[in-house]
Coordinates of N, CA, C and O and ligand atoms in Angstrom, one line a residue:
X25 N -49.3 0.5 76.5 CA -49.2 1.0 75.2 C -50.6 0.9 74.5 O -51.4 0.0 74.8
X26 N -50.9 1.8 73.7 CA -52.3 1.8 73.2 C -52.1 0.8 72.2 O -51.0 0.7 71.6
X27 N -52.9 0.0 71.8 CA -53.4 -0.8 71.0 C -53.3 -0.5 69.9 O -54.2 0.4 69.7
X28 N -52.5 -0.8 68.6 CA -52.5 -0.2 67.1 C -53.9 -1.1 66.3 O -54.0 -2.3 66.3
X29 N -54.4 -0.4 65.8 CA -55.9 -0.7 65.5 C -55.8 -0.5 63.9 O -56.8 -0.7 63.2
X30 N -54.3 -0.1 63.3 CA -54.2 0.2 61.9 C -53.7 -0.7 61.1 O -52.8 -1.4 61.4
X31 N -54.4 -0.7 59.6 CA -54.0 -2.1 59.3 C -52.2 -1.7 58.9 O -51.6 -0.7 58.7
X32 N -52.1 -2.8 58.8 CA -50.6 -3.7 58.6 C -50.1 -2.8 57.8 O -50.8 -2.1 57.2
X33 N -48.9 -2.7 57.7 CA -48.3 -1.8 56.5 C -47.7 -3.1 55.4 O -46.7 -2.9 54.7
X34 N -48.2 -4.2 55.5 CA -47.8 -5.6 54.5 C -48.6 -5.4 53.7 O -48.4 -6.1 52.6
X35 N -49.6 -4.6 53.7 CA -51.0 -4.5 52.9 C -51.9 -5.4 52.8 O -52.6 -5.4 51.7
X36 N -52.0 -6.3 53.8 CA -52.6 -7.9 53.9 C -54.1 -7.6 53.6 O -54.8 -8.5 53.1
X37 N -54.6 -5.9 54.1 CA -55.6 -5.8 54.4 C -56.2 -6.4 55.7 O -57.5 -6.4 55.8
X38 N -55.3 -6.9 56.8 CA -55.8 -6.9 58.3 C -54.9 -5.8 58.6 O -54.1 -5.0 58.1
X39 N -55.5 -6.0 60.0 CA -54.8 -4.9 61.2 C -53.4 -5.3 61.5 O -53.1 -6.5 61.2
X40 N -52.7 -4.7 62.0 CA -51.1 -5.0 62.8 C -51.0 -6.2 63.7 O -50.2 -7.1 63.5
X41 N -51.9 -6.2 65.0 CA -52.2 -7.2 65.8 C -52.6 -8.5 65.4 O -52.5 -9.5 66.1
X42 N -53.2 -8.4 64.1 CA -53.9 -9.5 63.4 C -53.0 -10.1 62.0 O -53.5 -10.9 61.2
X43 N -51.7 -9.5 62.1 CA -51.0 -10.2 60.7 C -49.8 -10.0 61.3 O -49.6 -10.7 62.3
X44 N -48.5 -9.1 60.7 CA -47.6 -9.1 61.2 C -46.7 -8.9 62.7 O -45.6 -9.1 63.1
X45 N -48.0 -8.5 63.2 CA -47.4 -8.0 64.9 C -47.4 -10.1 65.6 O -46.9 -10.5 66.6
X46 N -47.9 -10.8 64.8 CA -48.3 -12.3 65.7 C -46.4 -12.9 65.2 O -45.5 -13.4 65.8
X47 N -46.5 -12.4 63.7 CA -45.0 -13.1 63.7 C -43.7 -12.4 64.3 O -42.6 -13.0 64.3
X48 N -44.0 -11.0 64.8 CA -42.9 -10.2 65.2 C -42.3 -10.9 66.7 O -41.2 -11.1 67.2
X49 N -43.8 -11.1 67.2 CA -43.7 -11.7 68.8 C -43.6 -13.5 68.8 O -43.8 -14.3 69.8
X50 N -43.3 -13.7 67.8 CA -43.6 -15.2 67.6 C -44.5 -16.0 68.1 O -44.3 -17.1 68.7
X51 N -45.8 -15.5 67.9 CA -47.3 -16.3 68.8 C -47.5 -17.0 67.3 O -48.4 -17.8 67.3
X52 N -46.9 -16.7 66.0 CA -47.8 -17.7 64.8 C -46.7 -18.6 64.9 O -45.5 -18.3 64.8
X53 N -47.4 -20.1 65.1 CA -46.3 -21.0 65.2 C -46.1 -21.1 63.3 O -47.0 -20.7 62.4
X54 N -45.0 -21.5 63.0 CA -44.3 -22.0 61.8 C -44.8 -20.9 60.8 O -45.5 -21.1 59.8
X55 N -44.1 -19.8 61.2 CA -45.2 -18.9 59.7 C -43.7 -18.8 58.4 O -42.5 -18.9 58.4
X56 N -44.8 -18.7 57.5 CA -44.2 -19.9 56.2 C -43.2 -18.8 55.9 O -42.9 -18.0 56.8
X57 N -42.5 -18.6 54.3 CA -41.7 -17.7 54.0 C -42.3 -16.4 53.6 O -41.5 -15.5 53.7
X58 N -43.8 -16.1 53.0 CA -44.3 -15.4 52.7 C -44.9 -14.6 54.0 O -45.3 -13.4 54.1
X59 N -44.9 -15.2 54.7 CA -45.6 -14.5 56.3 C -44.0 -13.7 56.6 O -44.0 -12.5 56.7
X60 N -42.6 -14.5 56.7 CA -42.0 -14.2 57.2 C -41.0 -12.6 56.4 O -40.3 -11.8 56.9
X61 N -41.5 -12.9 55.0 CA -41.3 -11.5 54.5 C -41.9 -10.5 54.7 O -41.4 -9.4 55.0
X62 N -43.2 -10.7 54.4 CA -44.0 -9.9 55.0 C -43.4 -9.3 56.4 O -42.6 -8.4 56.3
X63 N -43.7 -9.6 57.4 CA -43.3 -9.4 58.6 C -41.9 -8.5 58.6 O -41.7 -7.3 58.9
X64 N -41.2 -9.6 58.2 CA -39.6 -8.4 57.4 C -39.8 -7.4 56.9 O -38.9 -6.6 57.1
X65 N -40.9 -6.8 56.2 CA -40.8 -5.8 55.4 C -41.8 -4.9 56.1 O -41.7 -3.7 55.9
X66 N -42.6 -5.2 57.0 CA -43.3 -4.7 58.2 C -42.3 -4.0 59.5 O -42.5 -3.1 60.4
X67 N -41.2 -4.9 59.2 CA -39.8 -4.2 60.5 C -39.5 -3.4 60.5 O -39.6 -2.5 61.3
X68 N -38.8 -3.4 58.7 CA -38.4 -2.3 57.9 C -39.5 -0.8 58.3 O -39.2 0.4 58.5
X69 N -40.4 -1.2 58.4 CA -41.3 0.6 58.5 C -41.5 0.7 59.6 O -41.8 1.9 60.0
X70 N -41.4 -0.4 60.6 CA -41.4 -0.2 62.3 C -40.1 0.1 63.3 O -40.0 0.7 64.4
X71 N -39.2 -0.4 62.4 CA -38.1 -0.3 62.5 C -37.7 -1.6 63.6 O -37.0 -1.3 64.6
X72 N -38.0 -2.7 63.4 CA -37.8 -3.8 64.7 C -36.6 -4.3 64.2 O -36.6 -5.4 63.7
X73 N -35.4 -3.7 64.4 CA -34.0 -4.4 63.9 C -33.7 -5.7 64.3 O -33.2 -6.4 63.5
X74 N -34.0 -6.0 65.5 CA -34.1 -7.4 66.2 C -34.5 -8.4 65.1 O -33.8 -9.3 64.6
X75 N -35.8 -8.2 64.9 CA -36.5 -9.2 64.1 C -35.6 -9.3 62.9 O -34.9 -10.3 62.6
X76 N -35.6 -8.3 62.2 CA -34.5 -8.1 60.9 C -33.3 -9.2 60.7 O -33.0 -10.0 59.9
X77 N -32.5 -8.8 62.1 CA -31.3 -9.7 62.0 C -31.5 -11.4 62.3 O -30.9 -12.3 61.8
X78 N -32.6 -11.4 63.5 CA -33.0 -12.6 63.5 C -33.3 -13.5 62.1 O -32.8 -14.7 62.0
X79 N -34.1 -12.9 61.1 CA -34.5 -13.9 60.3 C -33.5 -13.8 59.2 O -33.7 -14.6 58.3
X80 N -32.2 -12.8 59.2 CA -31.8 -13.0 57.8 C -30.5 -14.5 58.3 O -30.2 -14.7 59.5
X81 N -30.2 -14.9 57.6 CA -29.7 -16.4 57.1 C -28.4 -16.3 58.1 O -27.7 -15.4 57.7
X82 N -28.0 -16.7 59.0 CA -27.0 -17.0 59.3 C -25.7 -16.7 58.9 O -24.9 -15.9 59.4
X83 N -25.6 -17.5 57.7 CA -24.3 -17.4 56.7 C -24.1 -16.1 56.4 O -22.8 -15.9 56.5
X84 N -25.0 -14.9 56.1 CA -25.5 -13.7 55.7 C -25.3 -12.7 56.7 O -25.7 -11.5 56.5
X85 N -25.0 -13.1 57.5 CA -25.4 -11.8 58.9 C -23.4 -11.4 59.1 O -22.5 -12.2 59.1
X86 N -23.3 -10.1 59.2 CA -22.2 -9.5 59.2 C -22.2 -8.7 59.9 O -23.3 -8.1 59.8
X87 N -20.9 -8.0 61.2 CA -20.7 -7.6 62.0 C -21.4 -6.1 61.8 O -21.0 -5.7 60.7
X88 N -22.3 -5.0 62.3 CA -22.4 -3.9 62.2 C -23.7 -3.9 61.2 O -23.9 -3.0 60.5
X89 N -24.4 -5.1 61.4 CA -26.0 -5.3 60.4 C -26.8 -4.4 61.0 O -27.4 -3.5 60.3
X90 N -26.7 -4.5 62.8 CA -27.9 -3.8 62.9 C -27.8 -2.2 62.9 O -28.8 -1.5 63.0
X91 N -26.4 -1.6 62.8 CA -26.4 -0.5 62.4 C -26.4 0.1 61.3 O -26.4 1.4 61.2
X92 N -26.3 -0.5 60.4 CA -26.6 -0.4 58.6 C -28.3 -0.3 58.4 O -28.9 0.3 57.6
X93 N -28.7 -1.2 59.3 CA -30.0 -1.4 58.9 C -30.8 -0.1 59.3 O -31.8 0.4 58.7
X94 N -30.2 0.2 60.4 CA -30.9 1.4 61.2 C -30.9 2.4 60.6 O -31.8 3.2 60.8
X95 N -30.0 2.8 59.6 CA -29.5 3.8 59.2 C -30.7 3.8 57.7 O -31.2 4.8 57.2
X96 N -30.7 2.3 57.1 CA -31.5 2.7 56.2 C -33.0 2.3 56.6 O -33.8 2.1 55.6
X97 N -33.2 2.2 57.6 CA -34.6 2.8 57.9 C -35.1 4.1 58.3 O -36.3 4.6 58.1
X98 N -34.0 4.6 58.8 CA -34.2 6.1 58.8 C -34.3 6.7 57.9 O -34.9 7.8 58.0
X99 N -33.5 6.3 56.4 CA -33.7 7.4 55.6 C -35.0 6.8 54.7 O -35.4 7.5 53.8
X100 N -35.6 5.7 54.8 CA -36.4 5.4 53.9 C -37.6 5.2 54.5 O -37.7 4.8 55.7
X101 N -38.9 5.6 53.6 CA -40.2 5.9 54.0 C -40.6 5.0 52.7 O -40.6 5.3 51.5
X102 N -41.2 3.7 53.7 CA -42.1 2.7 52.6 C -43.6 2.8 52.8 O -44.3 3.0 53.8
X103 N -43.8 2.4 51.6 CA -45.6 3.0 51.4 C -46.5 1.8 50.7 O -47.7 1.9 50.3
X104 N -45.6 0.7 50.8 CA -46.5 -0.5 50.1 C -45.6 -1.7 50.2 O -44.4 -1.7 50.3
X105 N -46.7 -2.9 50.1 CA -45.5 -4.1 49.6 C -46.8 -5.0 48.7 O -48.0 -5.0 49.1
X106 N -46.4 -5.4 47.9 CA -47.2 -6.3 46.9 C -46.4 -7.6 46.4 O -45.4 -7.7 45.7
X107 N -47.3 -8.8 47.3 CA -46.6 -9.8 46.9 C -46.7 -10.6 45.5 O -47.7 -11.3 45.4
X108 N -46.3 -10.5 44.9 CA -46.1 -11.3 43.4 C -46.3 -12.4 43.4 O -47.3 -12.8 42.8
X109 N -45.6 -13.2 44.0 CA -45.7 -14.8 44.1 C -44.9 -15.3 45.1 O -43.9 -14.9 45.6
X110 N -45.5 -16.4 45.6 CA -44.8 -17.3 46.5 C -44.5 -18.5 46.1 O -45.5 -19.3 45.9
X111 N -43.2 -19.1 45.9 CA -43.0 -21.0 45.4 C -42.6 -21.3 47.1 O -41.7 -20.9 47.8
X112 N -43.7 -22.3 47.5 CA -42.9 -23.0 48.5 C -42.3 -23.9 48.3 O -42.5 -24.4 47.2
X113 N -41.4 -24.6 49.0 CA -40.5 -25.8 49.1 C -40.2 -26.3 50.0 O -40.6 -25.6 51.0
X114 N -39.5 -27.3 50.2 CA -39.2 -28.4 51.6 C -38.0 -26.8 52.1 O -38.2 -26.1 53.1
X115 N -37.2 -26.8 51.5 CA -35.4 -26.9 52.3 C -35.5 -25.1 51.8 O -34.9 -24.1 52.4
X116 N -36.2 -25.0 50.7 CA -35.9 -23.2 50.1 C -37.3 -23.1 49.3 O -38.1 -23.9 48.8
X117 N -37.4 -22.0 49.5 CA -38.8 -21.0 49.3 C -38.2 -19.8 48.4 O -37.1 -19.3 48.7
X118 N -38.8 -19.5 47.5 CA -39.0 -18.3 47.0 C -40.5 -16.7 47.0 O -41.6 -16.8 46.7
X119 N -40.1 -16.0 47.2 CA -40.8 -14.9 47.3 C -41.2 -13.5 46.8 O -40.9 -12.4 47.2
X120 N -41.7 -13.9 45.9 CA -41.1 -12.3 44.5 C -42.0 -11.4 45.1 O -43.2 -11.6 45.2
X121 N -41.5 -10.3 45.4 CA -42.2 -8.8 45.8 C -41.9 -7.7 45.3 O -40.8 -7.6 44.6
X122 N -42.5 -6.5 45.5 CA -42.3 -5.5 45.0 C -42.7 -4.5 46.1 O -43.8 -4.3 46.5
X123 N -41.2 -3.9 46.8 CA -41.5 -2.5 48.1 C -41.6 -1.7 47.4 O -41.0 -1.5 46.3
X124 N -42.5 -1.0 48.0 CA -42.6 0.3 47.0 C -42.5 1.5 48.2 O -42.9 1.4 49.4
X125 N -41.7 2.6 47.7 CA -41.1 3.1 48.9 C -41.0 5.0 48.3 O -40.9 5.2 47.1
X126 N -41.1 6.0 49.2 CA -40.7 7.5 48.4 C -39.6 8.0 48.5 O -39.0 8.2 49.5
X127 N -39.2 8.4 46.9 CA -37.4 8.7 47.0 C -37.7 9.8 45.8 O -38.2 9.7 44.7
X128 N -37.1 10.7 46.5 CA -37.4 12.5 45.8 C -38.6 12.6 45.4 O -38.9 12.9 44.2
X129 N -39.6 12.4 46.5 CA -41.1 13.1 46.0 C -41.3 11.7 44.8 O -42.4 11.9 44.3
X130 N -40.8 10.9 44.5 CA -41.6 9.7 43.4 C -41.4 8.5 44.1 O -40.6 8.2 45.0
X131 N -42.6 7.8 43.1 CA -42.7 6.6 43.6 C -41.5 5.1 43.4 O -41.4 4.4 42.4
X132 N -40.9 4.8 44.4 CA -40.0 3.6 43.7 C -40.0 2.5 43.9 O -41.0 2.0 44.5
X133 N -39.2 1.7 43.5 CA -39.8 0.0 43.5 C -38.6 -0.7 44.5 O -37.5 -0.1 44.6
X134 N -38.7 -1.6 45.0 CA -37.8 -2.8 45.0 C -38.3 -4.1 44.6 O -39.2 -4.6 45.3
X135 N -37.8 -4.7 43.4 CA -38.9 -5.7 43.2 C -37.6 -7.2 43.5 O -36.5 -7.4 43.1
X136 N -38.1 -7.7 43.9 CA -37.0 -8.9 44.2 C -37.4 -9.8 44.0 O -38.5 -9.7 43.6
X137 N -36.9 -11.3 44.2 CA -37.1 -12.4 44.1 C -36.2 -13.1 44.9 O -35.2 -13.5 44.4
X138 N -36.5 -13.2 46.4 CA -36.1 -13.5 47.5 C -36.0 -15.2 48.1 O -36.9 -16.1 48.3
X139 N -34.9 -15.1 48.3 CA -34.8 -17.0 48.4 C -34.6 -16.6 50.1 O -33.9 -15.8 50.8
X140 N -35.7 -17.7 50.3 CA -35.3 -18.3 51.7 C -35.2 -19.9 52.1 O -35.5 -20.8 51.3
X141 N -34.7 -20.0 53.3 CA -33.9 -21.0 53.4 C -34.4 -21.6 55.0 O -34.1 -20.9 55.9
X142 N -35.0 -22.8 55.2 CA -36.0 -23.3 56.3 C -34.1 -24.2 57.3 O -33.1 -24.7 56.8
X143 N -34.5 -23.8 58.4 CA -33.9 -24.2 59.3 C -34.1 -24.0 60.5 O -33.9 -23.0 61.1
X144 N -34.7 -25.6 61.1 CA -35.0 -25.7 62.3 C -36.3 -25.5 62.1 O -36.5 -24.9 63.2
X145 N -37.4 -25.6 61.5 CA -38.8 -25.1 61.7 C -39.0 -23.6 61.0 O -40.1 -23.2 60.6
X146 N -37.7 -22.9 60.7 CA -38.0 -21.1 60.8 C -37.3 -21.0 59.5 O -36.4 -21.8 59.3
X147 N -37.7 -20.0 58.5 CA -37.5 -19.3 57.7 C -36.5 -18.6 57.6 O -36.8 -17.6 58.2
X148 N -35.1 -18.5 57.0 CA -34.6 -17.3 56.8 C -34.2 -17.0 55.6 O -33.7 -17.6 54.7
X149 N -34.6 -15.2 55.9 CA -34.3 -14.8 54.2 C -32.3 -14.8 53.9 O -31.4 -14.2 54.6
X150 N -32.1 -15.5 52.6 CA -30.7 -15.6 52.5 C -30.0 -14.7 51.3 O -29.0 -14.0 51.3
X151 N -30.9 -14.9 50.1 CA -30.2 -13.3 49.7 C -31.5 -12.7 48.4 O -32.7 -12.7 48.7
X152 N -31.2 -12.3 47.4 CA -32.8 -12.1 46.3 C -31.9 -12.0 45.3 O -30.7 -11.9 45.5
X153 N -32.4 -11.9 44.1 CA -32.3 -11.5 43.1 C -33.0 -10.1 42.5 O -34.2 -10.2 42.6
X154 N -32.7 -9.2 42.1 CA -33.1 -7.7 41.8 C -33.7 -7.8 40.3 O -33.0 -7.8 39.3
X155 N -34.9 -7.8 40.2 CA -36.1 -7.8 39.0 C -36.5 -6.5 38.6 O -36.8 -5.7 39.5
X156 N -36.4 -6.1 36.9 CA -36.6 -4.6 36.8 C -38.2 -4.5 37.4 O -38.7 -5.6 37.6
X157 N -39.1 -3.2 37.7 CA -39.7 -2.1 38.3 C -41.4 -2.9 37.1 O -41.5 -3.2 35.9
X158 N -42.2 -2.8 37.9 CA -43.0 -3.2 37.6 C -44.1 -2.3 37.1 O -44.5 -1.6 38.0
X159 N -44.7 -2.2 36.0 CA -45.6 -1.4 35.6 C -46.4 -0.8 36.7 O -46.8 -1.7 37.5
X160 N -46.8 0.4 36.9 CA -47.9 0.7 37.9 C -49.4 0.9 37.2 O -49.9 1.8 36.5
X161 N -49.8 0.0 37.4 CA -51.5 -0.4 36.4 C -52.6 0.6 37.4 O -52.6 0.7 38.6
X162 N -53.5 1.5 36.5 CA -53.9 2.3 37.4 C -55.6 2.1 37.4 O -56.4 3.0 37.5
X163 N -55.8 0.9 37.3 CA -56.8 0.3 37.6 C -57.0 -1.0 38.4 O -58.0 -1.7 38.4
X164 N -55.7 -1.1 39.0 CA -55.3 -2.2 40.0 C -55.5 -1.2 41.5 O -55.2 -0.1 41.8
X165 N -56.0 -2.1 42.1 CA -56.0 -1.8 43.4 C -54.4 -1.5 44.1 O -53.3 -2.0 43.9
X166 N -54.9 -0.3 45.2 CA -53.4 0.4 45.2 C -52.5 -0.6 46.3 O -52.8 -1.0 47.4
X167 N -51.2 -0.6 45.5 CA -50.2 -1.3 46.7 C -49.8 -0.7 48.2 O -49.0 -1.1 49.0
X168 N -50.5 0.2 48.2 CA -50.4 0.6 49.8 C -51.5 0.2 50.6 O -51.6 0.6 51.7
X169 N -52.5 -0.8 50.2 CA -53.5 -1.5 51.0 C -54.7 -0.8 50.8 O -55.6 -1.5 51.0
X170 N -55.0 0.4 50.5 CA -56.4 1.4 51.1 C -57.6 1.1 50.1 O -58.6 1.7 49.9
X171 N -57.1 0.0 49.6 CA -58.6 -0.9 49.0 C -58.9 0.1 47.6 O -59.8 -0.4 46.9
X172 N -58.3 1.4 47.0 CA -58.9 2.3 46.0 C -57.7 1.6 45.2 O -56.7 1.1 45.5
X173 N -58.4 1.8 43.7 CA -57.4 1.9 42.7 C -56.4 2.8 42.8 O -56.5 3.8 43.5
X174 N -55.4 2.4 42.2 CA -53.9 3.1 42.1 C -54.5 4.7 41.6 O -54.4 5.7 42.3
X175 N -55.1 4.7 40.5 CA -55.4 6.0 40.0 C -55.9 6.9 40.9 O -55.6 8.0 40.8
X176 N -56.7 6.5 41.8 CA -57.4 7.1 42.7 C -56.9 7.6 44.2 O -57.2 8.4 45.0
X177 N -55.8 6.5 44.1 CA -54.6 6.8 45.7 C -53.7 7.3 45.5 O -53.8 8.5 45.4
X178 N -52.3 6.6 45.2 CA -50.9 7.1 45.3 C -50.6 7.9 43.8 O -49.9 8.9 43.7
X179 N -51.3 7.2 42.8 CA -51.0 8.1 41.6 C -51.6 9.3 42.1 O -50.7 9.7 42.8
X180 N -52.4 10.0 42.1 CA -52.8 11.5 42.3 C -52.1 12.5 43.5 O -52.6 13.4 44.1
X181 N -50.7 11.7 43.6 CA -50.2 12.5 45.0 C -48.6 12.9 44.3 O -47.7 13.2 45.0
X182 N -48.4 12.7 42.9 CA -47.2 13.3 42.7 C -46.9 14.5 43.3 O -47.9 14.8 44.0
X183 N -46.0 15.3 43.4 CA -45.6 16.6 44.3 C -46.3 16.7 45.5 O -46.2 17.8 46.0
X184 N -47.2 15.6 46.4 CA -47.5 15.8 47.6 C -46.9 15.1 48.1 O -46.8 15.4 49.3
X185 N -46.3 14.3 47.7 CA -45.9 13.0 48.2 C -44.4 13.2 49.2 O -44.0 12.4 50.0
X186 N -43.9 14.4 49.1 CA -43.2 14.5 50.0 C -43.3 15.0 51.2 O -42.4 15.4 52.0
X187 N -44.6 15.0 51.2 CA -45.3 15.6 52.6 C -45.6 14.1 53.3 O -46.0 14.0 54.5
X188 N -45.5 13.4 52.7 CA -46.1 12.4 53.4 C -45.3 11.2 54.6 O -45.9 10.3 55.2
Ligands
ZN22 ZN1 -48.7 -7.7 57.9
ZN23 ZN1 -52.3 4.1 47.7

């Protein structure tokens, strides 16, 4: 397999090999909750359902997950993730993010506030809370990683955007 040399779709600003591909394969020992969403939200556009069901919570996992999940990764094309904040804790972690994803040619949000829950060494995500849609600042560097201001990247692709 050729080597993916492109950065992360976590927007970490590293490459794949060098952020989320280390936690997909489990070579980062103990990666915290914020690595491990990341990573989650990196599945989501690679589509690694395995990993998906692995980290969501135990209690949380329901017969026919990984074909729900399949289904909404096919229909969804995500284009960012912007981490908000991280609270760590001993036993539960929080992780507020914002996916930013294309749905009818515009741009949309999922902005959460995601509890996770440590067991055994490992992270799993157990359920979020749903936060309204976060201003898009167009002098902020853009949530899809490419280092330009918003104004300069994804804002100037209204009606292209479904080419994408
Ligand atoms: Zn990553
Ligand atoms: Zn952009």
């Amino acid at each position: 397999m050729a080597k993916i040399t492109y950065p992360c779709p976590c927007a970490s600003g590293k490459l794949y090999p060098d952020c989320c591909e280390l936690v997909h394969k489990g070579k980062l020992d103990f990666p915290n909750a914020e690595q491990t969403m990341r990573a989650r939200y990196t599945a989501f556009c690679y589509g690694e359902i395995g990993y998906l069901v692995d980290t969501l919570h135990p209690k949380k996992r329901r017969i026919g997950d990984a074909f729900s999940l399949s289904k909404l990764i096919k229909k969804t094309r995500w284009i960012g993730l912007k981490i908000v904040d991280h609270q760590p804790g001993d036993e539960i972690s929080y992780v507020e993010f914002v996916a930013y994803r294309i749905e009818n040619g515009l741009i949309a949000q999922q902005h959460e506030r995601s509890k996770f829950v440590l067991m055994k060494g490992k992270w799993f995500y157990f359920d979020g809370e749903a936060l309204p849609d976060l201003k898009l600042e167009r002098n902020e560097p853009c949530f899809c990683g490419s280092g330009k201001k918003f104004k300069k990247c994804h804002e100037t692709l209204p009606g292209k955007l479904e080419s994408l």
